[in-house]
C-alpha cells in the first residue's frame, strides 16, 4: 500500500512535468490514430520518469529513514517504516528500471515510428504488431551479444549454459553494463555541471548592481524589440525575403526577456545584495565539501577495505548511523546527493553532445521526450552507485544494486575517484579563471573597444 501511494504520487508529478513540455499539436492532430499512439507513448514516458524520480529519492529516503529509526525506535506511528519496506523499494526501483530501459522505452520509440506492415489494415493494432516484431528481433540481438560477451569473459561451459537463466543472470548483467555506462556518464557530466551551476544560479537570481547593469540590458533589449517590430510591420518588406515566422518567434522571446529584466530591476535591495552572495557561497561550500569527501575517500581506499562499495542483503536499518556526525552528517549527505544529481543534469544538458535533447516548453516532440526520459533514467539509476563509489555516503547498496561485478574492482574504483576529483578541480579552476578574466576586462573597459578583427568578421557575415 505504501509503495503504491508513493509511486502514484511520483506518477502524477511526472505527468504534470511532461505535460508542460509536450507539443500539444502531437495530441490534437486530426489523425486519431497518431494521437492515440502519442498518448500511449506519453503514458510510458510518464512511468519511466516516475521511476527516475524514485531512483533519485531512493538513497536519501533510506538515509533519512535510518536516522528516524535511530532517534525514535519504539514510536508507534513509524512502525510502518522498517527494513523490509526499504529493501522492497530498492528491488522495485531495480525491477522498474530494467522494465523501462529494456522494454517500455524501446517499445515507445518504435511505436511512434511504426506505420504498420505493408498490405495490413491500418490502425493502432497494426502498429503494435510491427513494434512487437521489431522489439523481439532487437531483444534477440541484444541477448545474443550478451551471451557471446559473457562466454568470452567467463570462458567456461556454465556461462554458456546460463543462457536459459535469463532472469537471474542476463538481465542483471545487462543492467550492470547500463549502470556502468551511467556512472561513467555521471563522471563527465557532474564536474561540468558543478562549474555550470554558478552560471545557471546567476541567471536565475538578481545580481548586485556592481556585477550587472540592468539599465543597459533593458535599453539594448528595447532597441532590438523596436527594430524587429519595425521589420514585421513595415509595408516595404515584401522584397527583403524575410522569414516572418522566425521574426515572430524572436520578437516573443525578446518580449519575455524584457519582462524578466523589468521584474529583476524591481527586486528589493535585500534580494539583490544578500541572496545572490549567499547562494554563491552555498554552491561553493557544497562543491568544496564534495571534493574534500572524495579526496578523503581516496585515502580510505588505500587504507581500509571497508571503503569499497559493496552490496548488503540485510538492510540493518535503525541499528547504526551511516555518518560519523550523526543526524547532521546524514542531512549533509542527503543535500550532497541531491546537489550532485542536479549538477549532473545541468552538465548533461550543457554538454555539446546532448544540447539538442534540451526540452522546450510546450514545443517538445514525442521522440525528444522519449530520449530525455531514457537519459534521465540512466543518470538517476546510476546515482546510488555513484554516491557510494565516491564515498558521499557509507550506506551500502541494497538488493540487486550491489550485485554489479565491477564494484569489486579496486583499481577501477580508485581511478574513478581520482578522475572525479581531478576533473572537478580542473573545471572549477577553469571556470573561475575565465570569470576573473572577464571581470577584469569589464572593469578596465576593454569589452567596449571595437577591435579591427571584430569589424572584419562582422563585415564578412551575410
Coordinates of C-alpha atoms in Angstrom, one line a residue:
X1 CA 0.0 0.0 0.0
X2 CA 2.8 2.4 0.9
X3 CA 4.7 1.6 -2.3
X4 CA 1.6 2.1 -4.3
X5 CA 0.9 5.5 -2.8
X6 CA 4.5 6.7 -3.3
X7 CA 4.6 5.6 -6.9
X8 CA 1.1 7.1 -7.6
X9 CA 2.4 10.5 -6.3
X10 CA 5.5 10.3 -8.4
X11 CA 3.5 9.3 -11.5
X12 CA 1.2 12.3 -11.1
X13 CA 4.2 14.6 -10.6
X14 CA 5.9 13.2 -13.6
X15 CA 2.7 13.6 -15.7
X16 CA 2.5 17.3 -14.7
X17 CA 6.1 17.8 -15.7
X18 CA 5.8 16.1 -19.1
X19 CA 2.6 18.0 -20.0
X20 CA 4.4 21.3 -19.6
X21 CA 7.0 20.3 -22.2
X22 CA 5.0 18.2 -24.7
X23 CA 4.0 19.5 -28.0
X24 CA 0.2 19.9 -28.0
X25 CA -0.1 19.6 -31.8
X26 CA 1.0 15.9 -31.5
X27 CA -2.0 15.1 -29.3
X28 CA -4.7 17.3 -31.0
X29 CA -3.9 16.2 -34.6
X30 CA -6.7 15.4 -37.0
X31 CA -5.4 11.8 -37.3
X32 CA -7.0 10.0 -34.4
X33 CA -4.5 7.1 -34.8
X34 CA -1.4 9.3 -34.4
X35 CA -3.0 11.0 -31.4
X36 CA -3.7 7.6 -29.7
X37 CA -0.2 6.4 -30.4
X38 CA 1.4 9.5 -28.9
X39 CA -0.9 9.2 -25.9
X40 CA 0.2 5.6 -25.2
X41 CA 3.8 6.6 -25.6
X42 CA 3.2 9.5 -23.2
X43 CA 2.0 7.1 -20.5
X44 CA 5.1 5.0 -20.9
X45 CA 7.3 8.1 -20.7
X46 CA 5.5 9.2 -17.5
X47 CA 6.1 5.8 -16.0
X48 CA 9.8 6.0 -16.8
X49 CA 10.1 9.5 -15.5
X50 CA 8.4 8.4 -12.2
X51 CA 10.9 5.6 -11.9
X52 CA 13.7 8.1 -12.5
X53 CA 12.5 10.3 -9.7
X54 CA 12.1 7.2 -7.4
X55 CA 15.7 6.2 -8.2
X56 CA 16.9 9.7 -7.2
X57 CA 14.9 9.6 -3.9
X58 CA 15.9 6.0 -3.1
X59 CA 19.2 6.7 -1.3
X60 CA 18.1 9.9 0.5
X61 CA 14.9 8.2 1.7
X62 CA 16.9 5.3 3.0
X63 CA 19.4 7.5 4.9
X64 CA 16.6 9.6 6.4
X65 CA 14.7 6.5 7.4
X66 CA 17.7 5.1 9.2
X67 CA 18.2 8.3 11.2
X68 CA 14.5 8.4 12.1
X69 CA 14.5 4.8 13.3
X70 CA 17.6 5.6 15.4
X71 CA 16.1 8.6 17.1
X72 CA 12.6 7.0 17.6
X73 CA 13.0 3.3 17.7
X74 CA 9.8 2.5 19.6
X75 CA 7.4 5.1 18.2
X76 CA 4.1 3.6 17.3
X77 CA 3.4 5.9 14.3
X78 CA 6.5 4.9 12.4
X79 CA 6.2 1.1 12.7
X80 CA 5.5 1.0 9.0
X81 CA 9.0 2.3 8.4
X82 CA 11.2 -0.8 8.5
X83 CA 13.9 -2.7 6.7
X84 CA 11.5 -4.8 4.6
X85 CA 9.9 -1.6 3.2
X86 CA 13.3 -0.1 2.2
X87 CA 14.5 -3.3 0.8
X88 CA 11.3 -3.7 -1.2
X89 CA 11.6 -0.1 -2.6
X90 CA 15.2 -0.9 -3.8
X91 CA 14.0 -4.1 -5.5
X92 CA 11.0 -2.3 -7.1
X93 CA 13.2 0.5 -8.5
X94 CA 15.6 -2.0 -9.9
X95 CA 12.8 -4.0 -11.5
X96 CA 11.0 -1.0 -13.0
X97 CA 14.3 0.4 -14.2
X98 CA 15.0 -2.8 -16.1
X99 CA 11.5 -2.8 -17.4
X100 CA 11.7 0.7 -18.7
X101 CA 15.1 0.5 -20.3
X102 CA 14.7 -2.9 -21.8
X103 CA 11.0 -2.8 -22.9
X104 CA 9.0 0.3 -22.4
X105 CA 11.2 3.0 -23.9
X106 CA 12.3 0.9 -27.0
X107 CA 8.6 0.0 -27.5
X108 CA 7.5 3.6 -27.2
X109 CA 10.1 4.8 -29.7
X110 CA 9.4 2.0 -32.3
X111 CA 5.6 2.5 -31.6
X112 CA 5.7 6.2 -32.6
X113 CA 7.8 5.4 -35.7
X114 CA 5.8 2.4 -36.8
X115 CA 3.3 2.6 -39.7
X116 CA 2.1 -1.0 -39.8
X117 CA 3.1 -3.8 -42.2
X118 CA 2.5 -3.1 -45.9
X119 CA -0.7 -4.6 -47.0
X120 CA -2.2 -4.9 -43.5
X121 CA -5.2 -3.0 -42.2
X122 CA -4.3 0.4 -40.9
X123 CA -4.9 1.1 -37.2
X124 CA -3.2 1.1 -33.8
X125 CA -3.1 -2.7 -33.6
X126 CA -1.2 -2.9 -36.9
X127 CA 1.5 -0.6 -35.3
X128 CA 1.5 -2.8 -32.2
X129 CA 2.2 -5.9 -34.3
X130 CA 5.1 -4.2 -36.2
X131 CA 6.6 -2.8 -33.0
X132 CA 6.4 -6.1 -31.3
X133 CA 8.2 -7.9 -34.1
X134 CA 10.9 -5.2 -34.3
X135 CA 11.3 -5.3 -30.5
X136 CA 11.5 -9.1 -30.5
X137 CA 14.3 -9.1 -33.1
X138 CA 16.1 -6.4 -31.2
X139 CA 15.8 -8.4 -27.9
X140 CA 17.2 -11.5 -29.6
X141 CA 20.1 -9.4 -31.0
X142 CA 20.9 -7.8 -27.6
X143 CA 20.8 -11.1 -25.6
X144 CA 22.8 -12.8 -28.3
X145 CA 25.5 -10.2 -27.9
X146 CA 25.3 -10.6 -24.1
X147 CA 25.6 -14.4 -24.4
X148 CA 28.7 -14.1 -26.6
X149 CA 30.3 -11.4 -24.3
X150 CA 29.6 -13.4 -21.1
X151 CA 31.0 -16.6 -22.7
X152 CA 34.2 -14.7 -23.7
X153 CA 34.6 -13.2 -20.3
X154 CA 33.8 -16.3 -18.2
X155 CA 35.3 -18.8 -20.6
X156 CA 33.5 -21.8 -19.1
X157 CA 30.6 -24.0 -20.1
X158 CA 28.5 -22.8 -17.2
X159 CA 28.4 -19.3 -18.6
X160 CA 27.3 -20.6 -22.0
X161 CA 24.6 -22.9 -20.4
X162 CA 23.3 -20.0 -18.3
X163 CA 21.5 -18.6 -21.4
X164 CA 18.4 -20.3 -20.0
X165 CA 18.8 -18.5 -16.7
X166 CA 17.6 -15.2 -18.2
X167 CA 16.2 -13.5 -15.1
X168 CA 19.0 -14.4 -12.6
X169 CA 21.9 -13.8 -14.9
X170 CA 21.4 -11.9 -18.1
X171 CA 19.1 -9.1 -17.0
X172 CA 21.3 -8.1 -14.1
X173 CA 24.3 -8.5 -16.4
X174 CA 22.7 -6.1 -18.9
X175 CA 21.7 -3.7 -16.2
X176 CA 25.2 -3.8 -14.8
X177 CA 26.5 -2.6 -18.2
X178 CA 23.9 0.1 -18.3
X179 CA 24.7 1.2 -14.8
X180 CA 28.4 1.3 -15.6
X181 CA 27.6 3.5 -18.6
X182 CA 25.5 5.7 -16.4
X183 CA 28.3 6.0 -13.8
X184 CA 30.8 6.9 -16.5
X185 CA 28.3 9.5 -17.9
X186 CA 28.0 11.0 -14.4
X187 CA 31.8 11.1 -14.2
X188 CA 31.9 13.5 -17.1
X189 CA 28.6 15.4 -16.6
X190 CA 28.9 16.1 -12.9
X191 CA 32.2 18.1 -12.9
X192 CA 30.9 20.1 -15.9
X193 CA 27.6 20.7 -14.1
X194 CA 29.4 21.8 -10.9
X195 CA 31.2 24.5 -12.8
X196 CA 28.0 25.5 -14.7
X197 CA 25.9 25.7 -11.5
X198 CA 27.3 29.1 -10.7
X199 CA 26.3 30.5 -14.1
X200 CA 22.8 28.9 -14.0
X201 CA 22.2 30.3 -10.5
X202 CA 23.5 33.7 -11.6
X203 CA 20.9 33.8 -14.4
X204 CA 18.0 32.9 -12.0
X205 CA 18.9 35.3 -9.3
X206 CA 19.3 39.1 -9.3
X207 CA 22.9 40.1 -9.2
X208 CA 24.2 43.2 -7.3
X209 CA 24.5 46.4 -9.3
X210 CA 28.3 46.1 -9.3
X211 CA 28.1 42.9 -11.3
X212 CA 25.2 43.6 -13.6
X213 CA 24.0 46.7 -15.4
X214 CA 20.2 46.1 -15.8
X215 CA 19.6 49.6 -17.4
X216 CA 22.0 48.9 -20.2
X217 CA 20.5 45.4 -20.8
X218 CA 16.9 46.9 -20.8
X219 CA 17.9 49.6 -23.3
X220 CA 19.5 47.1 -25.7
X221 CA 16.5 44.8 -25.4
X222 CA 14.1 47.7 -26.1
X223 CA 16.1 48.8 -29.2
X224 CA 16.2 45.2 -30.5
X225 CA 12.4 44.7 -29.9
X226 CA 11.7 48.0 -31.7
X227 CA 13.8 47.0 -34.7
X228 CA 12.2 43.6 -35.1
X229 CA 8.7 45.1 -34.7
X230 CA 9.5 47.7 -37.4
X231 CA 10.6 44.9 -39.8
X232 CA 7.4 43.0 -39.2
X233 CA 5.1 46.0 -39.5
X234 CA 6.7 47.7 -42.5
X235 CA 4.9 47.6 -45.8
X236 CA 8.1 47.6 -47.9
X237 CA 9.5 44.4 -46.6
X238 CA 8.0 42.2 -49.3
X239 CA 11.2 42.3 -51.4
X240 CA 13.5 41.7 -48.4
X241 CA 12.8 37.9 -48.3
X242 CA 12.3 37.9 -44.5
X243 CA 11.3 34.8 -42.6
X244 CA 8.2 36.2 -40.8
X245 CA 7.7 33.1 -38.6
X246 CA 11.3 33.3 -37.3
X247 CA 10.9 37.0 -36.7
X248 CA 7.7 36.5 -34.7
X249 CA 9.4 33.8 -32.5
X250 CA 12.3 36.1 -32.0
X251 CA 10.0 39.0 -31.0
X252 CA 8.2 36.9 -28.5
X253 CA 11.5 35.8 -27.0
X254 CA 12.7 39.3 -26.7
X255 CA 9.5 40.5 -25.1
X256 CA 9.6 37.8 -22.5
X257 CA 13.3 38.6 -21.8
X258 CA 12.4 42.3 -21.4
X259 CA 9.6 41.5 -18.9
X260 CA 12.1 39.3 -16.9
X261 CA 14.6 42.2 -16.9
X262 CA 11.9 44.6 -15.7
X263 CA 11.0 42.3 -12.8
X264 CA 14.6 41.9 -11.8
X265 CA 15.0 45.7 -11.8
X266 CA 12.2 45.9 -9.3
X267 CA 13.9 43.5 -6.9
X268 CA 14.5 44.6 -3.3
X269 CA 18.0 45.6 -2.1
X270 CA 17.9 42.6 0.2
X271 CA 17.2 40.2 -2.6
X272 CA 19.8 41.9 -4.8
X273 CA 22.7 42.3 -2.3
X274 CA 22.1 39.4 0.1
X275 CA 20.5 36.4 -1.7
X276 CA 23.0 36.3 -4.6
X277 CA 26.2 36.2 -2.5
X278 CA 24.7 33.7 -0.1
X279 CA 23.7 31.4 -3.0
X280 CA 27.2 31.6 -4.5
X281 CA 28.8 30.9 -1.1
X282 CA 26.4 27.9 -0.6
X283 CA 27.3 26.5 -4.0
X284 CA 31.0 27.0 -3.4
X285 CA 30.7 25.3 0.0
X286 CA 28.8 22.3 -1.4
X287 CA 31.3 21.9 -4.2
X288 CA 34.2 22.1 -1.9
X289 CA 32.8 19.6 0.6
X290 CA 32.1 17.2 -2.3
X291 CA 35.7 17.4 -3.5
X292 CA 37.1 17.0 0.0
X293 CA 34.9 14.0 0.7
X294 CA 36.1 12.3 -2.5
X295 CA 39.8 13.1 -1.7
X296 CA 39.3 11.7 1.8
X297 CA 37.7 8.6 0.3
X298 CA 40.7 8.1 -1.9
X299 CA 42.9 7.8 1.2
X300 CA 40.4 5.5 2.8
X301 CA 40.6 3.2 -0.2
X302 CA 44.3 2.9 0.3
X303 CA 44.0 2.1 4.0
X304 CA 40.7 0.3 4.6
X305 CA 39.0 -2.4 2.5
X306 CA 35.6 -1.4 4.1
X307 CA 35.6 1.8 1.9
X308 CA 35.0 -0.3 -1.2
X309 CA 31.3 -0.2 -2.4
X310 CA 29.5 -3.4 -1.8
X311 CA 26.1 -4.9 -1.6
X312 CA 24.1 -5.5 1.6
X313 CA 21.5 -8.2 1.9
X314 CA 20.3 -7.2 5.3
X315 CA 19.2 -3.6 5.5
X316 CA 20.3 -3.1 9.2
X317 CA 18.1 0.0 9.5
X318 CA 17.8 1.7 12.8
X319 CA 20.9 -0.1 14.3
X320 CA 23.8 2.2 13.5
X321 CA 24.2 5.6 11.9
X322 CA 26.0 5.7 8.5
X323 CA 27.6 9.0 9.3
X324 CA 30.2 9.9 11.9
X325 CA 28.4 13.2 12.7
X326 CA 25.1 11.6 13.3
X327 CA 21.9 13.3 12.0
X328 CA 23.8 16.4 10.9
X329 CA 26.1 14.3 8.8
X330 CA 23.2 12.4 7.3
X331 CA 21.5 15.6 6.4
X332 CA 24.7 16.8 4.7
X333 CA 24.8 13.5 2.7
X334 CA 21.3 13.9 1.5
X335 CA 21.9 17.5 0.4
X336 CA 25.1 16.5 -1.4
X337 CA 23.3 13.7 -3.2
X338 CA 20.6 16.0 -4.5
X339 CA 23.2 18.6 -5.4
X340 CA 25.3 16.2 -7.4
X341 CA 22.2 14.9 -9.2
X342 CA 21.2 18.5 -10.1
X343 CA 24.7 19.2 -11.2
X344 CA 24.8 16.1 -13.4
X345 CA 21.6 17.1 -15.1
X346 CA 22.9 20.6 -15.7
X347 CA 26.2 19.2 -17.0
X348 CA 24.3 16.7 -19.2
X349 CA 22.3 19.4 -21.0
X350 CA 25.3 21.7 -21.1
X351 CA 27.4 19.1 -22.9
X352 CA 27.7 19.7 -26.7
X353 CA 26.8 16.1 -27.3
X354 CA 23.4 16.4 -25.6
X355 CA 22.4 20.0 -26.1
X356 CA 19.8 19.1 -28.7
X357 CA 17.9 17.0 -26.2
X358 CA 17.1 20.0 -24.1
X359 CA 13.3 20.2 -23.9
X360 CA 11.4 23.3 -24.8
X361 CA 8.3 24.4 -23.0
X362 CA 5.1 23.3 -25.0
X363 CA 7.3 22.5 -28.0
X364 CA 9.0 19.2 -27.4
X365 CA 8.3 16.3 -29.8
X366 CA 7.4 12.8 -28.6
X367 CA 10.7 11.4 -29.8
X368 CA 12.7 14.0 -27.9
X369 CA 10.6 13.3 -24.7
X370 CA 11.5 9.6 -25.0
X371 CA 15.2 10.5 -25.4
X372 CA 15.0 12.7 -22.3
X373 CA 13.3 10.1 -20.2
X374 CA 15.9 7.4 -21.2
X375 CA 18.7 9.8 -20.4
X376 CA 17.3 10.8 -17.0
X377 CA 16.7 7.2 -16.1
X378 CA 20.2 6.2 -16.9
X379 CA 21.6 9.0 -14.8
X380 CA 19.2 8.6 -11.9
X381 CA 19.5 4.8 -11.7
X382 CA 23.3 5.1 -11.5
X383 CA 23.1 7.8 -8.7
X384 CA 23.1 5.3 -5.8
X385 CA 26.1 3.5 -7.2
X386 CA 27.8 6.8 -8.0
X387 CA 27.3 8.2 -4.5
X388 CA 28.5 5.1 -2.8
X389 CA 31.5 4.8 -5.2
X390 CA 32.6 8.4 -4.3
X391 CA 32.2 7.9 -0.6
X392 CA 29.5 10.6 -0.3
X393 CA 27.6 8.1 1.9
X394 CA 28.5 4.9 3.7
X395 CA 25.1 3.4 3.1
X396 CA 25.7 0.1 1.3
X397 CA 23.8 -0.8 -1.8
X398 CA 20.7 -2.9 -1.3
X399 CA 19.2 -5.6 -3.5
X400 CA 20.5 -6.1 -7.0
X401 CA 22.3 -2.8 -7.0
X402 CA 25.1 -4.4 -5.1
X403 CA 25.5 -7.3 -7.4
X404 CA 27.4 -5.5 -10.1
X405 CA 30.7 -7.3 -10.8
X406 CA 32.7 -4.1 -11.5
X407 CA 32.1 -2.8 -8.0
X408 CA 34.7 -5.2 -6.5
X409 CA 37.5 -3.9 -8.8
X410 CA 39.8 -1.8 -6.6
X411 CA 41.7 -0.2 -9.5
X412 CA 38.6 0.8 -11.3
X413 CA 37.0 2.4 -8.1
X414 CA 40.3 4.1 -7.2
X415 CA 40.8 5.5 -10.7
X416 CA 37.2 6.7 -10.8
X417 CA 37.6 8.7 -7.6
X418 CA 40.9 10.2 -8.8
X419 CA 39.3 11.2 -12.1
X420 CA 36.3 12.8 -10.5
X421 CA 38.4 14.9 -8.1
X422 CA 40.8 15.9 -10.9
X423 CA 38.1 16.8 -13.4
X424 CA 36.0 18.7 -10.9
X425 CA 39.0 20.8 -9.7
X426 CA 40.1 21.4 -13.3
X427 CA 36.6 22.6 -14.3
X428 CA 36.3 24.9 -11.3
X429 CA 39.7 26.4 -11.8
X430 CA 39.0 27.0 -15.5
X431 CA 35.6 28.5 -14.7
X432 CA 36.8 30.9 -12.1
X433 CA 39.9 31.9 -14.1
X434 CA 37.7 32.8 -17.1
X435 CA 35.2 34.6 -14.8
X436 CA 38.0 36.6 -13.2
X437 CA 39.4 37.5 -16.7
X438 CA 36.0 38.6 -17.9
X439 CA 35.5 40.8 -14.8
X440 CA 38.9 42.4 -15.3
X441 CA 38.2 43.1 -18.9
X442 CA 34.9 44.6 -18.0
X443 CA 36.5 46.7 -15.2
X444 CA 39.1 48.2 -17.4
X445 CA 36.5 48.8 -20.2
X446 CA 38.3 46.6 -22.7
X447 CA 35.0 45.0 -23.7
X448 CA 33.8 48.3 -25.2
X449 CA 36.7 48.5 -27.6
X450 CA 35.9 47.9 -31.3
X451 CA 38.8 45.7 -32.4
X452 CA 39.6 45.5 -36.1
X453 CA 39.2 41.7 -36.1
X454 CA 35.6 42.0 -34.9
X455 CA 34.9 44.5 -37.7
X456 CA 36.3 42.2 -40.3
X457 CA 34.3 39.3 -39.0
X458 CA 31.1 41.3 -38.8
X459 CA 31.6 42.6 -42.3
X460 CA 32.1 39.1 -43.6
X461 CA 28.9 37.9 -42.2
X462 CA 25.9 37.9 -44.6

